[in-house]
PDB file of C-alpha atoms in Angstrom:
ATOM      1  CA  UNK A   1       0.000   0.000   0.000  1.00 59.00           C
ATOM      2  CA  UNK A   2       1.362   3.547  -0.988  1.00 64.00           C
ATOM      3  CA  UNK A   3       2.668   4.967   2.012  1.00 72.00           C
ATOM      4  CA  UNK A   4       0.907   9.015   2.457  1.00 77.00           C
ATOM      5  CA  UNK A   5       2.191  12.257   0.852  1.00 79.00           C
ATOM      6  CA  UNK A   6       3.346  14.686   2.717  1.00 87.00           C
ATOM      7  CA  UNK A   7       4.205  17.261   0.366  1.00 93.00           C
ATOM      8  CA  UNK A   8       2.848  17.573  -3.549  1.00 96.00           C
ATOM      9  CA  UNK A   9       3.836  19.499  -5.971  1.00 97.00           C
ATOM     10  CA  UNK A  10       3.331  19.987  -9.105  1.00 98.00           C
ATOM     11  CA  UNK A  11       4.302  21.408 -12.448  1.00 97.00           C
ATOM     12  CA  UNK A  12       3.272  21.731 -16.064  1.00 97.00           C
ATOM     13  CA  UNK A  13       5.764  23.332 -18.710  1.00 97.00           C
ATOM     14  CA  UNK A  14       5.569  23.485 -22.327  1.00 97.00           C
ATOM     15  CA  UNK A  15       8.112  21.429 -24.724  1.00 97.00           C
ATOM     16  CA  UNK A  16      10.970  23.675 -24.591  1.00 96.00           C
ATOM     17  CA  UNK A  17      14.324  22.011 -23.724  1.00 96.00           C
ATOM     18  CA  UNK A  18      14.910  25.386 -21.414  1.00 95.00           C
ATOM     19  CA  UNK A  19      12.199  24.467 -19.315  1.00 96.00           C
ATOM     20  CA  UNK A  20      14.140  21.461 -17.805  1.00 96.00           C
ATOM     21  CA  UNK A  21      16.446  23.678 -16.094  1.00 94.00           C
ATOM     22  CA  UNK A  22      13.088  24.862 -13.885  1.00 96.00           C
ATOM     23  CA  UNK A  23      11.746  21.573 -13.016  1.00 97.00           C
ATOM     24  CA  UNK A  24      15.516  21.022 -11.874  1.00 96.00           C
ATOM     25  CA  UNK A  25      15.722  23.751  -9.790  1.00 96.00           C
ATOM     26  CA  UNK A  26      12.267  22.538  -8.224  1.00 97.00           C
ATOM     27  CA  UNK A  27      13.691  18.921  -7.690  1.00 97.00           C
ATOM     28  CA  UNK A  28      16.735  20.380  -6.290  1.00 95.00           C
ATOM     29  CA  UNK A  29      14.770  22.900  -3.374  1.00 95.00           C
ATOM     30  CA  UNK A  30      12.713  20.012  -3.091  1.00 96.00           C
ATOM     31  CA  UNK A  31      15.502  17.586  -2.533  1.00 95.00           C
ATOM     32  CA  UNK A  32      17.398  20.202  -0.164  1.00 94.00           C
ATOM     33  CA  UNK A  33      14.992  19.538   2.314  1.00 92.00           C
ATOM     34  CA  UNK A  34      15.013  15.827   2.545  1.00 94.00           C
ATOM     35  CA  UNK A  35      17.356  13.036   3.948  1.00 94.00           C
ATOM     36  CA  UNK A  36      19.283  12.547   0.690  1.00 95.00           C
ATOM     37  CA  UNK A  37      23.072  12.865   0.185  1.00 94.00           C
ATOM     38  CA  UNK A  38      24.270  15.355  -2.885  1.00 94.00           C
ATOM     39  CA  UNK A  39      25.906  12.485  -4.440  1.00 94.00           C
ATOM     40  CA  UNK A  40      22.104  10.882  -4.674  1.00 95.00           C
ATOM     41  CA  UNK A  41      20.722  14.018  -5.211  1.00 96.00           C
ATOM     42  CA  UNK A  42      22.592  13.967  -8.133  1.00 95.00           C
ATOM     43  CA  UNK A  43      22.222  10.726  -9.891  1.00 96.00           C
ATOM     44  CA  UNK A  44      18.292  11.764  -9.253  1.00 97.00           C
ATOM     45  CA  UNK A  45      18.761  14.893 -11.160  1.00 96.00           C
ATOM     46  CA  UNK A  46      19.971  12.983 -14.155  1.00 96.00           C
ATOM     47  CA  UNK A  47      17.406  10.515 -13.834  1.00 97.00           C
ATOM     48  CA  UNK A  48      14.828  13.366 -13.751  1.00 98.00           C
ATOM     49  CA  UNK A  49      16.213  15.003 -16.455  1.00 97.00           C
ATOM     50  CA  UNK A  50      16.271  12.106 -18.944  1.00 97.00           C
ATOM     51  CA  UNK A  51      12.368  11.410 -18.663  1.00 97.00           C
ATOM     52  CA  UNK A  52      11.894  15.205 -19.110  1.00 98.00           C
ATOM     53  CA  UNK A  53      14.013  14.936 -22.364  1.00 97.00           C
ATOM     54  CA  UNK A  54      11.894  11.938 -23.458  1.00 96.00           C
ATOM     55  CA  UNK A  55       8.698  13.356 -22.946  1.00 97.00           C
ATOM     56  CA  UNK A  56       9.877  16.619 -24.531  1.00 97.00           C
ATOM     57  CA  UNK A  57      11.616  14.901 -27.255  1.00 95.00           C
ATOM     58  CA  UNK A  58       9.762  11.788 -27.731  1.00 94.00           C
ATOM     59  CA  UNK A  59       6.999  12.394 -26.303  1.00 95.00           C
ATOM     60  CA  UNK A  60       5.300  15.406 -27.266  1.00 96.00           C
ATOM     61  CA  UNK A  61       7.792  15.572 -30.551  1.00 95.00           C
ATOM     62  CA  UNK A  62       9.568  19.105 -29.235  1.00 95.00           C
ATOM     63  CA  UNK A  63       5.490  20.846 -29.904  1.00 96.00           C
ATOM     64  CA  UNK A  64       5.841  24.039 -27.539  1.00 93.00           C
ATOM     65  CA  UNK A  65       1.636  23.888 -27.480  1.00 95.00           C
ATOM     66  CA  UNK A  66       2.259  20.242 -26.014  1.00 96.00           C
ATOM     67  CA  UNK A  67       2.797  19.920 -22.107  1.00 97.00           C
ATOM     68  CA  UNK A  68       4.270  18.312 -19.856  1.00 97.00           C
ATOM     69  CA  UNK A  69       2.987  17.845 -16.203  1.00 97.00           C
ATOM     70  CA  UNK A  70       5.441  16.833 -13.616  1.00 98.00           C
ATOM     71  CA  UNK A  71       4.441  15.709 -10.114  1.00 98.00           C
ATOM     72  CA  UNK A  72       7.072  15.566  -7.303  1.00 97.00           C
ATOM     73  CA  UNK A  73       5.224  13.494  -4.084  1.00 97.00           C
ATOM     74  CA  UNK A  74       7.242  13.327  -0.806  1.00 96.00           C
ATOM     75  CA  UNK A  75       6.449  10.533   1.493  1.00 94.00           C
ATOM     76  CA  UNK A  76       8.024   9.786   4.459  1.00 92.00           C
ATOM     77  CA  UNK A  77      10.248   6.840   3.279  1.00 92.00           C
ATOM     78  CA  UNK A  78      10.778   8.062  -0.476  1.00 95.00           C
ATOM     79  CA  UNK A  79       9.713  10.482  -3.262  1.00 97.00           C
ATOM     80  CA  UNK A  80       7.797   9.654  -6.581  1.00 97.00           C
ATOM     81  CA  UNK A  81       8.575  11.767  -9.489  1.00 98.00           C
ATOM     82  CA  UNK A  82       6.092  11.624 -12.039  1.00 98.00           C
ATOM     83  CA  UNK A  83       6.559  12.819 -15.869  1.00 98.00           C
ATOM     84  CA  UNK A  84       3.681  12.848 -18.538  1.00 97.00           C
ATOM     85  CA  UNK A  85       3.669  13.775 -21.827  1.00 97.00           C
ATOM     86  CA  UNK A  86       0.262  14.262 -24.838  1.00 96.00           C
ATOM     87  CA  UNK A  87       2.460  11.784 -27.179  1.00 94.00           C
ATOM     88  CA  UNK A  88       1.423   8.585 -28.738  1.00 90.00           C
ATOM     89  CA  UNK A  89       3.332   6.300 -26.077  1.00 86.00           C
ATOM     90  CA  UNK A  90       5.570   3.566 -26.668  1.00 86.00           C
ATOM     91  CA  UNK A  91       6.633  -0.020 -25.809  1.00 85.00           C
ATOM     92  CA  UNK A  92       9.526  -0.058 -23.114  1.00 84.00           C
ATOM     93  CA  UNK A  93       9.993  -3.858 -23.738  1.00 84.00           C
ATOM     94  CA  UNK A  94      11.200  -2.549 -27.396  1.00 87.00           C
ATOM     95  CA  UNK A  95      13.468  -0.374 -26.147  1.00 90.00           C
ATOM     96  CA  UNK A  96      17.071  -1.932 -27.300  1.00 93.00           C
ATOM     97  CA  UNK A  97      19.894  -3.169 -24.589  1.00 95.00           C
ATOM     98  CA  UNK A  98      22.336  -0.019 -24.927  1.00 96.00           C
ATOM     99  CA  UNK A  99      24.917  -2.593 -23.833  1.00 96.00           C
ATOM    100  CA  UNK A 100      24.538  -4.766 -26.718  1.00 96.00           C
ATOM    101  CA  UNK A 101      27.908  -4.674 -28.633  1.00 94.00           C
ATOM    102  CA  UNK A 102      26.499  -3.416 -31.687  1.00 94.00           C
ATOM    103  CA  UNK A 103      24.351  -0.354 -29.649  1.00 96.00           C
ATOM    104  CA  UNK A 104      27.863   0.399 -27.599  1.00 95.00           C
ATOM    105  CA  UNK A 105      28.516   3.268 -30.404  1.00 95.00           C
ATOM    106  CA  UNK A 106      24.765   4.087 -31.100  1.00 96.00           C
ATOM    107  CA  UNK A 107      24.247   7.917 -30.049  1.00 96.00           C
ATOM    108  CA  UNK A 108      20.918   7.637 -28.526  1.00 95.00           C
ATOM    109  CA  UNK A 109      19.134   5.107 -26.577  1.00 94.00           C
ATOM    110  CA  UNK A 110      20.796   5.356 -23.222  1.00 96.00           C
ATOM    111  CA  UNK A 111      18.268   7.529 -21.190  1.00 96.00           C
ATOM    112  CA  UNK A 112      15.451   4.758 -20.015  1.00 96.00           C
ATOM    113  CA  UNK A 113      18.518   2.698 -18.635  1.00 96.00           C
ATOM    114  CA  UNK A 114      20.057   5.816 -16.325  1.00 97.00           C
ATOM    115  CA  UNK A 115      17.143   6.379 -15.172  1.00 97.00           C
ATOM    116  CA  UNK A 116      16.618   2.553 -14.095  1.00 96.00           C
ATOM    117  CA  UNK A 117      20.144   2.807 -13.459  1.00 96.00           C
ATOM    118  CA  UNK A 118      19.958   6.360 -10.747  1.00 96.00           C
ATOM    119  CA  UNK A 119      16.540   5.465  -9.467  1.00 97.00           C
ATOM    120  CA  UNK A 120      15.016   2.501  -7.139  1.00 97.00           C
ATOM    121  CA  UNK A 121      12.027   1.942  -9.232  1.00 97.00           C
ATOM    122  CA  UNK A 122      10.570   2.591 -12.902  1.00 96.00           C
ATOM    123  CA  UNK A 123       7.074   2.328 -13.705  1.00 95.00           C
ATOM    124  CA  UNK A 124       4.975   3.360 -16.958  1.00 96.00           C
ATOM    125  CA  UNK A 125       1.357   3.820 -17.200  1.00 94.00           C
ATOM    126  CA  UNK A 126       0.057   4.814 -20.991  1.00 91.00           C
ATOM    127  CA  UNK A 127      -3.301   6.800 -21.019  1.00 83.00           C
ATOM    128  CA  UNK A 128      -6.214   5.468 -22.844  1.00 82.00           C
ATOM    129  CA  UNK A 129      -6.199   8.960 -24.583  1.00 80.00           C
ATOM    130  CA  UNK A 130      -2.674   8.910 -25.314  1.00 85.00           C
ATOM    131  CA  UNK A 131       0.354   9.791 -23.871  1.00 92.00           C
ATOM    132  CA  UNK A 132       3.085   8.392 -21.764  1.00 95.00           C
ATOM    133  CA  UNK A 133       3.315   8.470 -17.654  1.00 96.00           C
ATOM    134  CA  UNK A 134       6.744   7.241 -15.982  1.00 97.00           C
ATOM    135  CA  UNK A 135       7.310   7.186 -12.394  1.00 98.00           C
ATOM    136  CA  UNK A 136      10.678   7.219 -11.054  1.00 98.00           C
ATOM    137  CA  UNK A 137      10.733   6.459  -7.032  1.00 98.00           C
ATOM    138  CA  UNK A 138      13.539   6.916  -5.221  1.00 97.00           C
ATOM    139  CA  UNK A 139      13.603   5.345  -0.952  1.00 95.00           C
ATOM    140  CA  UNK A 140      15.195   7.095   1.595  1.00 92.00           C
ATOM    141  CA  UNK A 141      15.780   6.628   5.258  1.00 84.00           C
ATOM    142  CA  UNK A 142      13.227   8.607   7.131  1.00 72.00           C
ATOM    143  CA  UNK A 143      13.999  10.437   9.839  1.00 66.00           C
ATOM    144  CA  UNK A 144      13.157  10.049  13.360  1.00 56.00           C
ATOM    145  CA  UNK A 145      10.495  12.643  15.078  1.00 54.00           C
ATOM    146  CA  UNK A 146      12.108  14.149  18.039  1.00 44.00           C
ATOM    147  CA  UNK A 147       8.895  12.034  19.850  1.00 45.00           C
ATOM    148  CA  UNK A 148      10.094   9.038  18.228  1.00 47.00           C
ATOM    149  CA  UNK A 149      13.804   9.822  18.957  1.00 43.00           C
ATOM    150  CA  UNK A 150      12.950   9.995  22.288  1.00 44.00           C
ATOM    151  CA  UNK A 151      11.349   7.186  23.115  1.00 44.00           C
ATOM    152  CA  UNK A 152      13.801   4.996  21.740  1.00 41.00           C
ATOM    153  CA  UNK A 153      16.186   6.248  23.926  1.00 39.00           C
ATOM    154  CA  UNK A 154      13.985   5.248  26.627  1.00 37.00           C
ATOM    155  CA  UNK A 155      13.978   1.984  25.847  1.00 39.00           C
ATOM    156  CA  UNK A 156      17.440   0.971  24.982  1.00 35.00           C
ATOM    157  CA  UNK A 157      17.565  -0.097  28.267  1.00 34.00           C
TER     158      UNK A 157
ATOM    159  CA  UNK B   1      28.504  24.891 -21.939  1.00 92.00           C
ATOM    160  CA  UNK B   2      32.010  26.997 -22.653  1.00 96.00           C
ATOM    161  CA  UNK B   3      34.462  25.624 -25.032  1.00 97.00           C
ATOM    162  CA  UNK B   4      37.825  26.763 -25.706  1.00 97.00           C
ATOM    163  CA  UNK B   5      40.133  25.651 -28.417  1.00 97.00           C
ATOM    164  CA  UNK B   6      44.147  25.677 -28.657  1.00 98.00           C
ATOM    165  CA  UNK B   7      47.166  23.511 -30.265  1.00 97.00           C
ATOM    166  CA  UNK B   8      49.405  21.598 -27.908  1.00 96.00           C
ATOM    167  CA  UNK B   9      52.385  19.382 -30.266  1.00 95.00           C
ATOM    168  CA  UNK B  10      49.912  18.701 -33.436  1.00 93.00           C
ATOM    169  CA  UNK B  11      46.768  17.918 -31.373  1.00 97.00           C
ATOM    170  CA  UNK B  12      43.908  20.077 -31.009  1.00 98.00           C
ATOM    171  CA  UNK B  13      42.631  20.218 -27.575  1.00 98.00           C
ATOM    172  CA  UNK B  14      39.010  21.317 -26.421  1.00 98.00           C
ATOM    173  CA  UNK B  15      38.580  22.431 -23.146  1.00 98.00           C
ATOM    174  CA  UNK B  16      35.280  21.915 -22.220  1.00 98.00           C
ATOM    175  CA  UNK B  17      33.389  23.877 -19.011  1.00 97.00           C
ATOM    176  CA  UNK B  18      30.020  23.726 -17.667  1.00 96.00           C
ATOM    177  CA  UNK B  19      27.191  20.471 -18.553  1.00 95.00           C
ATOM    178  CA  UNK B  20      27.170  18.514 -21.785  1.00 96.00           C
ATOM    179  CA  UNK B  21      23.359  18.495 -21.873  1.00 95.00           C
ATOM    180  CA  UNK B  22      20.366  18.486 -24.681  1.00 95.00           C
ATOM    181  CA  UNK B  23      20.189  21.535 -25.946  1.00 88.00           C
ATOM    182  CA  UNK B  24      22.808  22.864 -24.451  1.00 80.00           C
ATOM    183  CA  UNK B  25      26.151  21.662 -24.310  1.00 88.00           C
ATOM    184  CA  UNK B  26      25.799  18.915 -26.736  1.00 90.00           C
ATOM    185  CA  UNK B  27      24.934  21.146 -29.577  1.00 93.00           C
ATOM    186  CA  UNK B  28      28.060  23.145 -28.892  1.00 95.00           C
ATOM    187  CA  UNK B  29      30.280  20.425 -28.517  1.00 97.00           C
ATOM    188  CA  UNK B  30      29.191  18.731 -31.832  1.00 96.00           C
ATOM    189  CA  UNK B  31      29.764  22.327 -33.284  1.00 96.00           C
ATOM    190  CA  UNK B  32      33.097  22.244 -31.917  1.00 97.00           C
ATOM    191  CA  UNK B  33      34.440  18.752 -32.812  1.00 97.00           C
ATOM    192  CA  UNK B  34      32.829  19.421 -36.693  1.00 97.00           C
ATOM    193  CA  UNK B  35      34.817  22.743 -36.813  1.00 97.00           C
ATOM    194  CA  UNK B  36      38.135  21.292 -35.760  1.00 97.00           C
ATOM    195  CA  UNK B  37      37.570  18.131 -37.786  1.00 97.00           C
ATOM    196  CA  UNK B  38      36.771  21.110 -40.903  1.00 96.00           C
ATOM    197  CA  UNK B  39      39.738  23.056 -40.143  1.00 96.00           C
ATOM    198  CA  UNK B  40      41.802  19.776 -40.998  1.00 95.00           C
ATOM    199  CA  UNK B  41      42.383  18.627 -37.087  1.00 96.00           C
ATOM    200  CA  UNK B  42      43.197  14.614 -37.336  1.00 96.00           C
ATOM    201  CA  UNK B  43      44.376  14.433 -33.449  1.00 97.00           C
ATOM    202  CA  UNK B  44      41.135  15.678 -30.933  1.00 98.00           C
ATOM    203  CA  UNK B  45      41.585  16.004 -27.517  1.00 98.00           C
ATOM    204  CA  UNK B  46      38.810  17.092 -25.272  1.00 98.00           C
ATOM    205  CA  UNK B  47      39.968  18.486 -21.316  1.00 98.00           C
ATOM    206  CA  UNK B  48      36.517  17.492 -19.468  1.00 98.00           C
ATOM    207  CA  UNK B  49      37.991  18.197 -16.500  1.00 98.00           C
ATOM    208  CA  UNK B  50      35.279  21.898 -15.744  1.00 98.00           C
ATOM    209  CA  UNK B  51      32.395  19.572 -17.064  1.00 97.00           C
ATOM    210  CA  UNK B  52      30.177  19.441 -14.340  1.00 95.00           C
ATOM    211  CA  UNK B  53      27.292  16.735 -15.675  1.00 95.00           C
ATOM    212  CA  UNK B  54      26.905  15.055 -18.494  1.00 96.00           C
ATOM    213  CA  UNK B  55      22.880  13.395 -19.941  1.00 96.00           C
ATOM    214  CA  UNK B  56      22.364  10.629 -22.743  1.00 97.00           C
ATOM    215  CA  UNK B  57      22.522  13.359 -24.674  1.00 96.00           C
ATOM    216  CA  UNK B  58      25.912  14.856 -24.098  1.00 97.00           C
ATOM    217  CA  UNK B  59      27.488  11.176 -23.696  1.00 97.00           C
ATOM    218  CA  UNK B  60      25.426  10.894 -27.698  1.00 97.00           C
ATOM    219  CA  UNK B  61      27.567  13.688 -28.874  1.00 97.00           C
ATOM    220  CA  UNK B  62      30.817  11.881 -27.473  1.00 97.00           C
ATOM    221  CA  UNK B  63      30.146   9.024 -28.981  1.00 97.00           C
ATOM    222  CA  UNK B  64      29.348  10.635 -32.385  1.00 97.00           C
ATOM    223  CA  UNK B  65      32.679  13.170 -32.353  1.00 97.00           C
ATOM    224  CA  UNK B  66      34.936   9.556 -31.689  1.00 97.00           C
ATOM    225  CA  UNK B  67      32.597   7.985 -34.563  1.00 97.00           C
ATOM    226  CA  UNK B  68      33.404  11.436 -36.205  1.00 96.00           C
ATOM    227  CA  UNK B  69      37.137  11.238 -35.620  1.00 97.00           C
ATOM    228  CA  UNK B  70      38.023   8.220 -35.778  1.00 96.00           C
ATOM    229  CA  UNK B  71      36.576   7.041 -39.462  1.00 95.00           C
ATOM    230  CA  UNK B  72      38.528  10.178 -40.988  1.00 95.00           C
ATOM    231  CA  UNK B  73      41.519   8.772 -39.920  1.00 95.00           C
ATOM    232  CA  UNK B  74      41.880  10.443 -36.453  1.00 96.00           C
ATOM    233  CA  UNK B  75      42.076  10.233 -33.198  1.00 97.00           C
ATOM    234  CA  UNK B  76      39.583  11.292 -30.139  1.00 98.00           C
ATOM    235  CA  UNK B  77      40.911  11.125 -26.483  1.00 98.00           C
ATOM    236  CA  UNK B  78      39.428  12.604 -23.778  1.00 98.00           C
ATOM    237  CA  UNK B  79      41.274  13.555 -20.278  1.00 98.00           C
ATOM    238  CA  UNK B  80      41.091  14.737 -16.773  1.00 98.00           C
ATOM    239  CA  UNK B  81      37.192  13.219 -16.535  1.00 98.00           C
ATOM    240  CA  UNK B  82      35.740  14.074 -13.080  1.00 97.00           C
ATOM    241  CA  UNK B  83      34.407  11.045 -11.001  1.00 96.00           C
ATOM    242  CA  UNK B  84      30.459  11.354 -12.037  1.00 96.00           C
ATOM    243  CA  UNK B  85      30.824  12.384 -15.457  1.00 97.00           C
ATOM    244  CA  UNK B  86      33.117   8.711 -15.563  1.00 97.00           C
ATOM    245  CA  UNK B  87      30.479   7.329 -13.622  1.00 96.00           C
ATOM    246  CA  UNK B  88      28.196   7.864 -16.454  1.00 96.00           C
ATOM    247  CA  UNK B  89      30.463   6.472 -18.701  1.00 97.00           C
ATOM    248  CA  UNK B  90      31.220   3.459 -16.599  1.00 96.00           C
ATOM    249  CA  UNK B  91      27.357   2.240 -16.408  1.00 95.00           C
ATOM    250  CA  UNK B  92      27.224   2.215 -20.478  1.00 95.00           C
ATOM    251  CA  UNK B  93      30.533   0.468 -20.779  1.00 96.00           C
ATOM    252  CA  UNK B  94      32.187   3.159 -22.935  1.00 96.00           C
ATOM    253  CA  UNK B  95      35.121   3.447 -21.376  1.00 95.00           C
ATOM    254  CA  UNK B  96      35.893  -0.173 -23.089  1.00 93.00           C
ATOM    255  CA  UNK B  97      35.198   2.181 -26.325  1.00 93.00           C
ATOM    256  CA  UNK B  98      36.501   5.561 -25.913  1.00 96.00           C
ATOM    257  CA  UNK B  99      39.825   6.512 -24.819  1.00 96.00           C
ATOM    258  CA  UNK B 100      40.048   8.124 -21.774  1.00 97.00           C
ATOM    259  CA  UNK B 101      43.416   9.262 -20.249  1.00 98.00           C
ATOM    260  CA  UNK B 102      44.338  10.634 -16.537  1.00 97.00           C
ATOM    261  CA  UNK B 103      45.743  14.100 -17.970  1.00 98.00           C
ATOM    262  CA  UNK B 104      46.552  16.333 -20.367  1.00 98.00           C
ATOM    263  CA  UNK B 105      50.197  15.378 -20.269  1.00 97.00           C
ATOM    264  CA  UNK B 106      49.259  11.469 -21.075  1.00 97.00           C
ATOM    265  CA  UNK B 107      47.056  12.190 -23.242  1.00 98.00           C
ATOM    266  CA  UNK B 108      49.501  14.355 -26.189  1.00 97.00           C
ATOM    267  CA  UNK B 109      52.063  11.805 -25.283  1.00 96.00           C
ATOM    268  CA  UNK B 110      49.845   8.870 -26.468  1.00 95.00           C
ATOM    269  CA  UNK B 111      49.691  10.599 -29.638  1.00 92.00           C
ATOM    270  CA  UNK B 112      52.986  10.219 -30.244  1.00 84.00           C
TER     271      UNK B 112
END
């Protein structure tokens, strides 16, 4: 069972590769406030960055007029970013192995596996309307309430 | 994305500053590598030690200027990587592809 939100917020931008550097910033505030190390923060950013870039490029085929709506959910264990475009979709099991030998030199095709890679979990839901929704999830240790804190102190005896 | 370009004993050396990103830094650095490779440059050497991230997109553009490079005859190193931007390397096995050197120093010498 999804554990509850704490903190939503959300963003729509148009299909402007500029706009990627504002959702960034958002993740990155966002991030600031949470139990996660710079080094994850950063892998994260990457991750967050590549399903922007599909959705912008793939997605919603660069169209300005096209949007995508970004949702960043804080729970207490973990955060779910959500990215979703007005394209067609596609099929993720088609996606080719950018390890392959013959894909080593290929210049694109490398973005779905960072953000496997940078992220705990990837999951795509495709719209009966059309377009394409990934979630990226990423756990984190939550921290202890000062009421919490306290009584585990008390009983370390 | 900031790129500067100078000699250094017949190779051509790029030194790259800021994030190798779509549409950003990995237009530029396609512009840059094309220009060199137009001006006659054989030997490419790109300093990513200032590059501060790199996407799919910017490690694209790699990939393409060594493609580039390499079937005109040339060569493509690249030196002084910082720790993440390897990282992302690492995780695609390119570093079994491209050549990457520790520094500037090593990486004119292997040109030799």
């Amino acid at each position: 069972m999804p554990e509850p939100v704490q903190q939503t917020i959300r963003l729509s931008i148009g299909s402007r590769y500029e706009n990627i550097e504002l959702v960034q910033a958002v993740l990155d505030e966002t991030l600031e406030s949470l139990p996660i190390d710079e080094e994850t923060a950063y892998w994260m950013e990457i991750a967050l960055r590549e399903a922007l870039t599909n959705a912008i490029k793939h997605g919603n085929g660069l169209d300005p007029e096209k949007k995508v709506d970004v949702c960043l959910a804080v729970g207490k264990s973990g955060i779910d970013i959500t990215v979703e475009d007005q394209g067609s979709g596609f099929d993720p099991g088609a996606v080719a192995d950018p390890l392959a030998p013959d894909n080593l030199l290929k210049t694109e095709g490398r973005g779905i596996f960072y953000m496997r890679k940078f992220m705990d979990k990837i999951d795509y839901d495709f719209g009966a309307g059309g377009g394409t929704k990934v979630r990226l999830h990423k756990k984190f240790d939550a921290p202890a309430s000062s009421a919490e804190a306290n009584q585990g102190g008390a009983n370390e005896d | 994305m900031k790129i500067d370009k100078r000699q250094r004993d017949g190779a051509t050396i790029l030194d790259l500053q800021g994030r190798i990103t779509i549409g950003e830094g990995d237009v530029a650095l396609r512009e840059a590598v094309l220009a060199a490779v137009g001006e006659g440059a054989t030997n490419i050497l790109l300093n990513m030690g200032r590059v501060r991230s790199i996407d799919s997109s910017g490690v694209g553009e790699l990939v393409a200027a060594y493609t580039t490079v390499t079937n005109r005859g040339g060569k493509l190193r690249l030196f002084s990587m910082p720790k993440r931007v390897l990282g992302v390397l690492e995780i695609t096995q390119l570093i079994t592809v491209l050549d990457i050197l520790e520094d500037e120093a090593e990486a004119v010498a292997s040109l030799a």
